[in-house]
Amino acid sequence: MKTNRNLFLAVLAAVLTACGGPRPASTVGTTPEVERRVDQLLAKMTLAEKIGQMNQISAGGDPANYAEAVRGGQVGSILNEVDPVRLNEFQRIAVEESRLGIPLLVGRDVIHGFHTVFPIPLGLAATFDPALVEEGARIAALEATAQGIRWTFSPMLDIARDPRWGRMAEGSGEDTWLDARMGEAMVRGYQGTQWDTTSMAACIKHFVGYGAAEGGRDYNSTFLTERQLRNIYLPPFEAAVKAGALTLMTSFNDNDGVPSTGNRFVVKDILRDEWGFDGLVVTDWNSMGEMISHGFGSDRKEVAQQAIEAGVDMDMMTYGYISHLEELVRSGAVKESAINAAVRNILRIKVMLGLFEHPYVDAAAAGAVQYAPEHLDAARRSAEESAVLLKNDGTLPLDAGRVRTILVTGPMADAPHDQLGTWAFDGQKEHTVTPLAALRERFPGRVVYVPGLVNSRQKRDRFDDVVAAARQADVILAFLGEEAILSGEAHSLADLNLKGSQSELLAALKATGKPVVATVMAGRPLTIERDLPNCGALLYAFHPGTMGGPALANLIFGDVTPSGKTPVTFLRTVGQVPMYYSHNMTGRPYQGEMLLDDIEAEAGQTSLGNTSYYLDYGAYPLFPFGFGLSYTRFTYSDPALDGTTYARDGVIRASCTLSNTGGCEGTEVVQVYVRDLVGSLTRPLKELKHFERVTLQAGESCRLEIEIPVSELAFWGLDGTKKVEPGDFQLWISGDSASGEALSFSVR
Ligand code: NOJ
């Protein structure tokens, strides 16, 4: 079956717009034909077969063990099997040997690429380039579906404002607007523009609030108010639902005492009823069972009932539905209509993906798609765009003609597995090009490699070997950071400085007087303030993926000009957590008062200003959100608005001149921020409402024209509704969240 989903959605949208009608009945873009097939199938199913569809199990161990369950119709989906031959065999059992022949939905965590690994999602967010992110997701889908995987548990849309939380690596950082745009792009890329055998269902996760875990400790409780949910955490999910995401995963956390997998308010009331989501809702791994550990239910039967009542369709690895739902229905505790609704949501996705027509893959051909040259090329471009230049005293770009001997050092210089980052199960280190490998290939005989530290945690007192090599070199390239294992699920940290003796290594290199370029690969913004003085330039590369090496070589030697911007605030010290640009204005904003050191100098001082800041670290981060340098310079001039007062259904047209006043071509991420000066609630200091990448030649200028619908200024207020409040606003067009000239306007 091939349905032109885009055409269908376009027609549907046109009809609804013309009628000024309500939200579409279907968010996933089903058709009457799909529904007819789902109904037909459902009518043939026994209660046990229906519940079987609601059960997802993990492959692993002896396949014979679960082949029997598949044959018996007790499994709707499997995860964690990637071998196309074995997957074909499971599909054969499901299709040819189970009573109704319903194919399996095969899931996998394809988070930032399948075999070809792209930068971690936090790095992808630093590109501010949804088109490139969509291209990467499409490539991931091409590679994964070729092996039989038709469902990825991605994108992760959790807003993360605490870098101690290891899963910050897997999302787009701190900002709601950026997260929403990246989520939509990934959904489009994974699912494709039409349903065919390369469509991989996206799973938006984790619903909801998971990134706000207390203390940054994974799985921890969250305490988000409904307004925080609606204004900050839910919009990326709503945007991804509107973009057609087929599935959604509930999260591990309890919010204000209610675990997500049993949270009727967020799943049933908001997702299902308000947004009309008719896709598949799956639990996270055993998150149904963990409601017992949370103390929210006393046994699997009770939590299974809580989950089905909340609107959860599929159980990932609790075996709660398969063990207890039949009994719950027979006793009347759960209505069969609830089971039917869940099974419809599951079958609908299977029909839409064409699994009934194409349950098998061509296992022999699957290999040819992996690591295709154009995939590697896109991975390299993504890594180039994701790197953020945080410091440059003119050391970069290096002139290849002037540096004869290049010292490469540091624990991340040749760490093929670690540069892939977290959740890169299928990336293979044999295919990964490290900076060392890329530099050696580019400069045969000119690269001297002395690692200095075998891993990021190693402690050394002296670096005589590295320093001796540095003295002989023309330039020092130090690759520092943290290994993949230090970020990702369950990998939270309380200390965010460079680990081990990395800072000491950098200081020793600096002391040689040779130019030092530091590149940091990490899953989060580390606190690198103390390291900045010890390098001439610092590139923040996150974990850059398969093609990280060539990308970094291109950046360091100036073939490519850095254009990445920080997708999250970089802190001076971990004690500043949480610090993010879009915080609400306090009653006593910082006025530049005295810090601790000054107090000591002025003995007797007692009044310290009484505003909001740290005595020892002040009020500002190391680098604000949206920040990133280039090898050229961009200036913003003559910002203007096309009006002073706008109607609530109007469009703000903002413009400004962007000039490349430096010496080379470059790309600037232009950002637009807005502030609602007075609201019925205190409002964020600034909120991102638009961004775009603009490429200009040296000396070139252009006039940017940017449209912001006034409706984008709406927020959920005290009365529980979302609206634009009339009043005064400010708008900035700038290269980061901390600069720019404020333009004033009002909305009536
Ligand atoms: C647990 C993780 O929280 C989730 O993100 C992932 O998709 C599942 N495990 C499946 O691996």
Short mmCIF file of N, CA, C and O in Angstrom, two decimals, residues 410-470:
data_model
loop_
_atom_site.label_atom_id
_atom_site.label_comp_id
_atom_site.label_asym_id
_atom_site.label_seq_id
_atom_site.Cartn_x
_atom_site.Cartn_y
_atom_site.Cartn_z
N GLY A 410 45.71 13.83 23.62
CA GLY A 410 44.43 13.83 24.36
C GLY A 410 43.66 12.54 24.20
O GLY A 410 43.79 11.84 23.19
N PRO A 411 42.84 12.23 25.19
CA PRO A 411 42.14 10.94 25.20
C PRO A 411 41.08 10.76 24.13
O PRO A 411 40.64 9.64 23.88
N MET A 412 40.63 11.86 23.50
CA MET A 412 39.58 11.72 22.49
C MET A 412 40.14 11.80 21.06
O MET A 412 39.38 11.83 20.10
N ALA A 413 41.47 11.85 20.93
CA ALA A 413 42.06 11.99 19.59
C ALA A 413 41.85 10.75 18.75
O ALA A 413 41.72 10.82 17.53
N ASP A 414 41.83 9.62 19.42
CA ASP A 414 41.72 8.37 18.67
C ASP A 414 40.84 7.40 19.45
O ASP A 414 41.29 6.33 19.85
N ALA A 415 39.60 7.81 19.66
CA ALA A 415 38.66 7.02 20.46
C ALA A 415 37.43 6.74 19.61
O ALA A 415 36.38 7.37 19.78
N PRO A 416 37.57 5.80 18.65
CA PRO A 416 36.51 5.62 17.65
C PRO A 416 35.15 5.28 18.25
O PRO A 416 34.13 5.76 17.77
N HIS A 417 35.15 4.51 19.29
CA HIS A 417 33.87 4.17 19.88
C HIS A 417 33.27 5.39 20.59
O HIS A 417 32.09 5.70 20.47
N ASP A 418 34.14 6.10 21.31
CA ASP A 418 33.64 7.19 22.14
C ASP A 418 33.17 8.40 21.35
O ASP A 418 32.28 9.11 21.79
N GLN A 419 33.74 8.64 20.21
CA GLN A 419 33.29 9.82 19.46
C GLN A 419 31.90 9.59 18.85
O GLN A 419 31.27 10.51 18.38
N LEU A 420 31.44 8.33 18.87
CA LEU A 420 30.08 8.06 18.37
C LEU A 420 29.03 8.53 19.38
O LEU A 420 27.89 8.81 19.01
N GLY A 421 29.41 8.60 20.65
CA GLY A 421 28.48 9.08 21.66
C GLY A 421 27.54 8.00 22.14
O GLY A 421 27.64 6.82 21.76
N THR A 422 26.60 8.43 22.99
CA THR A 422 25.67 7.50 23.59
C THR A 422 24.66 7.01 22.55
O THR A 422 24.47 7.64 21.51
N TRP A 423 24.00 5.90 22.82
CA TRP A 423 22.97 5.35 21.93
C TRP A 423 23.44 5.25 20.49
O TRP A 423 22.81 5.78 19.59
N ALA A 424 24.55 4.60 20.32
CA ALA A 424 25.00 4.34 18.95
C ALA A 424 25.28 2.84 18.86
O ALA A 424 26.36 2.42 18.47
N PHE A 425 24.27 2.05 19.21
CA PHE A 425 24.43 0.59 19.27
C PHE A 425 24.99 0.00 17.99
O PHE A 425 25.71 -0.97 18.01
N ASP A 426 24.58 0.57 16.87
CA ASP A 426 24.90 -0.08 15.60
C ASP A 426 26.07 0.55 14.87
O ASP A 426 26.48 0.08 13.81
N GLY A 427 26.58 1.65 15.42
CA GLY A 427 27.76 2.26 14.82
C GLY A 427 28.97 1.38 15.10
O GLY A 427 29.11 0.86 16.20
N GLN A 428 29.81 1.19 14.10
CA GLN A 428 30.94 0.28 14.28
C GLN A 428 32.24 1.07 14.27
O GLN A 428 32.44 1.92 13.40
N LYS A 429 33.10 0.76 15.24
CA LYS A 429 34.29 1.59 15.34
C LYS A 429 35.21 1.41 14.14
O LYS A 429 35.95 2.32 13.79
N GLU A 430 35.13 0.26 13.46
CA GLU A 430 35.97 0.07 12.26
C GLU A 430 35.63 1.08 11.18
O GLU A 430 36.44 1.39 10.31
N HIS A 431 34.41 1.59 11.20
CA HIS A 431 33.99 2.55 10.17
C HIS A 431 34.12 4.00 10.64
O HIS A 431 33.79 4.92 9.91
N THR A 432 34.56 4.17 11.86
CA THR A 432 34.61 5.51 12.43
C THR A 432 35.96 6.16 12.12
O THR A 432 37.00 5.52 12.31
N VAL A 433 35.93 7.39 11.67
CA VAL A 433 37.18 8.07 11.36
C VAL A 433 37.48 9.06 12.49
O VAL A 433 36.75 10.03 12.70
N THR A 434 38.55 8.79 13.20
CA THR A 434 38.91 9.65 14.33
C THR A 434 39.70 10.85 13.82
O THR A 434 40.23 10.83 12.69
N PRO A 435 39.86 11.88 14.65
CA PRO A 435 40.70 13.01 14.24
C PRO A 435 42.12 12.55 13.89
O PRO A 435 42.70 13.00 12.90
N LEU A 436 42.66 11.64 14.69
CA LEU A 436 44.03 11.18 14.41
C LEU A 436 44.10 10.56 13.02
O LEU A 436 44.99 10.87 12.22
N ALA A 437 43.14 9.67 12.72
CA ALA A 437 43.15 9.00 11.41
C ALA A 437 42.99 10.02 10.29
O ALA A 437 43.70 9.95 9.27
N ALA A 438 42.09 10.97 10.47
CA ALA A 438 41.84 11.95 9.41
C ALA A 438 43.07 12.83 9.19
O ALA A 438 43.45 13.14 8.06
N LEU A 439 43.72 13.23 10.29
CA LEU A 439 44.89 14.12 10.16
C LEU A 439 46.08 13.37 9.56
O LEU A 439 46.82 13.91 8.75
N ARG A 440 46.23 12.12 9.94
CA ARG A 440 47.33 11.32 9.37
C ARG A 440 47.14 11.15 7.87
O ARG A 440 48.10 11.19 7.10
N GLU A 441 45.89 10.94 7.48
CA GLU A 441 45.64 10.76 6.05
C GLU A 441 45.90 12.06 5.29
O GLU A 441 46.45 12.06 4.19
N ARG A 442 45.54 13.14 5.92
CA ARG A 442 45.67 14.42 5.24
C ARG A 442 47.12 14.92 5.22
O ARG A 442 47.54 15.57 4.26
N PHE A 443 47.86 14.63 6.28
CA PHE A 443 49.24 15.12 6.38
C PHE A 443 50.20 13.95 6.64
O PHE A 443 50.74 13.81 7.74
N PRO A 444 50.41 13.11 5.61
CA PRO A 444 51.25 11.93 5.84
C PRO A 444 52.64 12.34 6.35
O PRO A 444 53.24 13.28 5.83
N GLY A 445 53.08 11.67 7.41
CA GLY A 445 54.42 11.90 7.93
C GLY A 445 54.56 13.15 8.77
O GLY A 445 55.64 13.41 9.32
N ARG A 446 53.51 13.94 8.91
CA ARG A 446 53.65 15.20 9.66
C ARG A 446 52.97 15.17 11.02
O ARG A 446 53.06 16.13 11.79
N VAL A 447 52.27 14.08 11.31
CA VAL A 447 51.52 14.02 12.57
C VAL A 447 52.28 13.18 13.60
O VAL A 447 52.69 12.06 13.32
N VAL A 448 52.50 13.77 14.75
CA VAL A 448 53.11 13.04 15.87
C VAL A 448 52.00 12.81 16.89
O VAL A 448 51.30 13.76 17.26
N TYR A 449 51.81 11.58 17.29
CA TYR A 449 50.72 11.27 18.22
C TYR A 449 51.28 10.79 19.55
O TYR A 449 51.95 9.77 19.63
N VAL A 450 51.02 11.58 20.58
CA VAL A 450 51.37 11.17 21.95
C VAL A 450 50.10 11.38 22.77
O VAL A 450 49.72 12.52 23.04
N PRO A 451 49.40 10.30 23.11
CA PRO A 451 48.07 10.48 23.70
C PRO A 451 48.05 11.24 25.01
O PRO A 451 47.08 11.92 25.33
N GLY A 452 49.10 11.13 25.81
CA GLY A 452 49.11 11.87 27.08
C GLY A 452 48.30 11.17 28.14
O GLY A 452 48.79 10.90 29.23
N LEU A 453 47.05 10.88 27.82
CA LEU A 453 46.16 10.21 28.77
C LEU A 453 45.46 9.09 28.02
O LEU A 453 44.97 9.30 26.90
N VAL A 454 45.40 7.92 28.61
CA VAL A 454 44.77 6.80 27.90
C VAL A 454 43.25 6.92 27.89
O VAL A 454 42.57 6.41 27.02
N ASN A 455 42.72 7.58 28.91
CA ASN A 455 41.29 7.87 28.89
C ASN A 455 41.05 9.16 29.67
O ASN A 455 41.98 9.70 30.28
N SER A 456 39.84 9.65 29.65
CA SER A 456 39.57 10.97 30.23
C SER A 456 39.74 10.99 31.74
O SER A 456 39.88 12.05 32.34
N ARG A 457 39.68 9.82 32.35
CA ARG A 457 39.73 9.79 33.82
C ARG A 457 41.13 9.56 34.37
O ARG A 457 41.35 9.63 35.58
N GLN A 458 42.08 9.28 33.50
CA GLN A 458 43.42 8.95 34.00
C GLN A 458 44.05 10.15 34.71
O GLN A 458 43.89 11.30 34.28
N LYS A 459 44.80 9.87 35.76
CA LYS A 459 45.49 10.93 36.49
C LYS A 459 47.00 10.77 36.28
O LYS A 459 47.52 9.67 36.39
N ARG A 460 47.65 11.86 35.95
CA ARG A 460 49.12 11.84 35.79
C ARG A 460 49.69 13.08 36.45
O ARG A 460 49.08 14.14 36.41
N ASP A 461 50.89 12.94 37.01
CA ASP A 461 51.52 14.10 37.63
C ASP A 461 52.37 14.87 36.64
O ASP A 461 52.52 16.07 36.73
N ARG A 462 52.99 14.14 35.72
CA ARG A 462 53.93 14.78 34.79
C ARG A 462 53.59 14.36 33.36
O ARG A 462 53.08 13.28 33.13
N PHE A 463 53.89 15.25 32.45
CA PHE A 463 53.61 14.95 31.04
C PHE A 463 54.88 15.13 30.21
O PHE A 463 54.86 15.74 29.14
N ASP A 464 55.97 14.63 30.71
CA ASP A 464 57.26 14.87 30.04
C ASP A 464 57.25 14.43 28.58
O ASP A 464 57.78 15.12 27.71
N ASP A 465 56.65 13.27 28.30
CA ASP A 465 56.64 12.76 26.93
C ASP A 465 55.85 13.70 26.00
O ASP A 465 56.31 14.05 24.91
N VAL A 466 54.71 14.16 26.46
CA VAL A 466 53.88 15.03 25.61
C VAL A 466 54.56 16.38 25.44
O VAL A 466 54.61 16.94 24.34
N VAL A 467 55.10 16.88 26.53
CA VAL A 467 55.74 18.22 26.48
C VAL A 467 56.96 18.18 25.56
O VAL A 467 57.18 19.11 24.77
N ALA A 468 57.71 17.09 25.64
CA ALA A 468 58.89 16.99 24.76
C ALA A 468 58.45 17.00 23.30
O ALA A 468 59.05 17.69 22.46
N ALA A 469 57.38 16.27 23.00
CA ALA A 469 56.88 16.24 21.61
C ALA A 469 56.33 17.62 21.23
O ALA A 469 56.52 18.08 20.09
N ALA A 470 55.69 18.28 22.17
CA ALA A 470 55.11 19.60 21.88
C ALA A 470 56.20 20.60 21.51
O ALA A 470 56.02 21.44 20.62
#
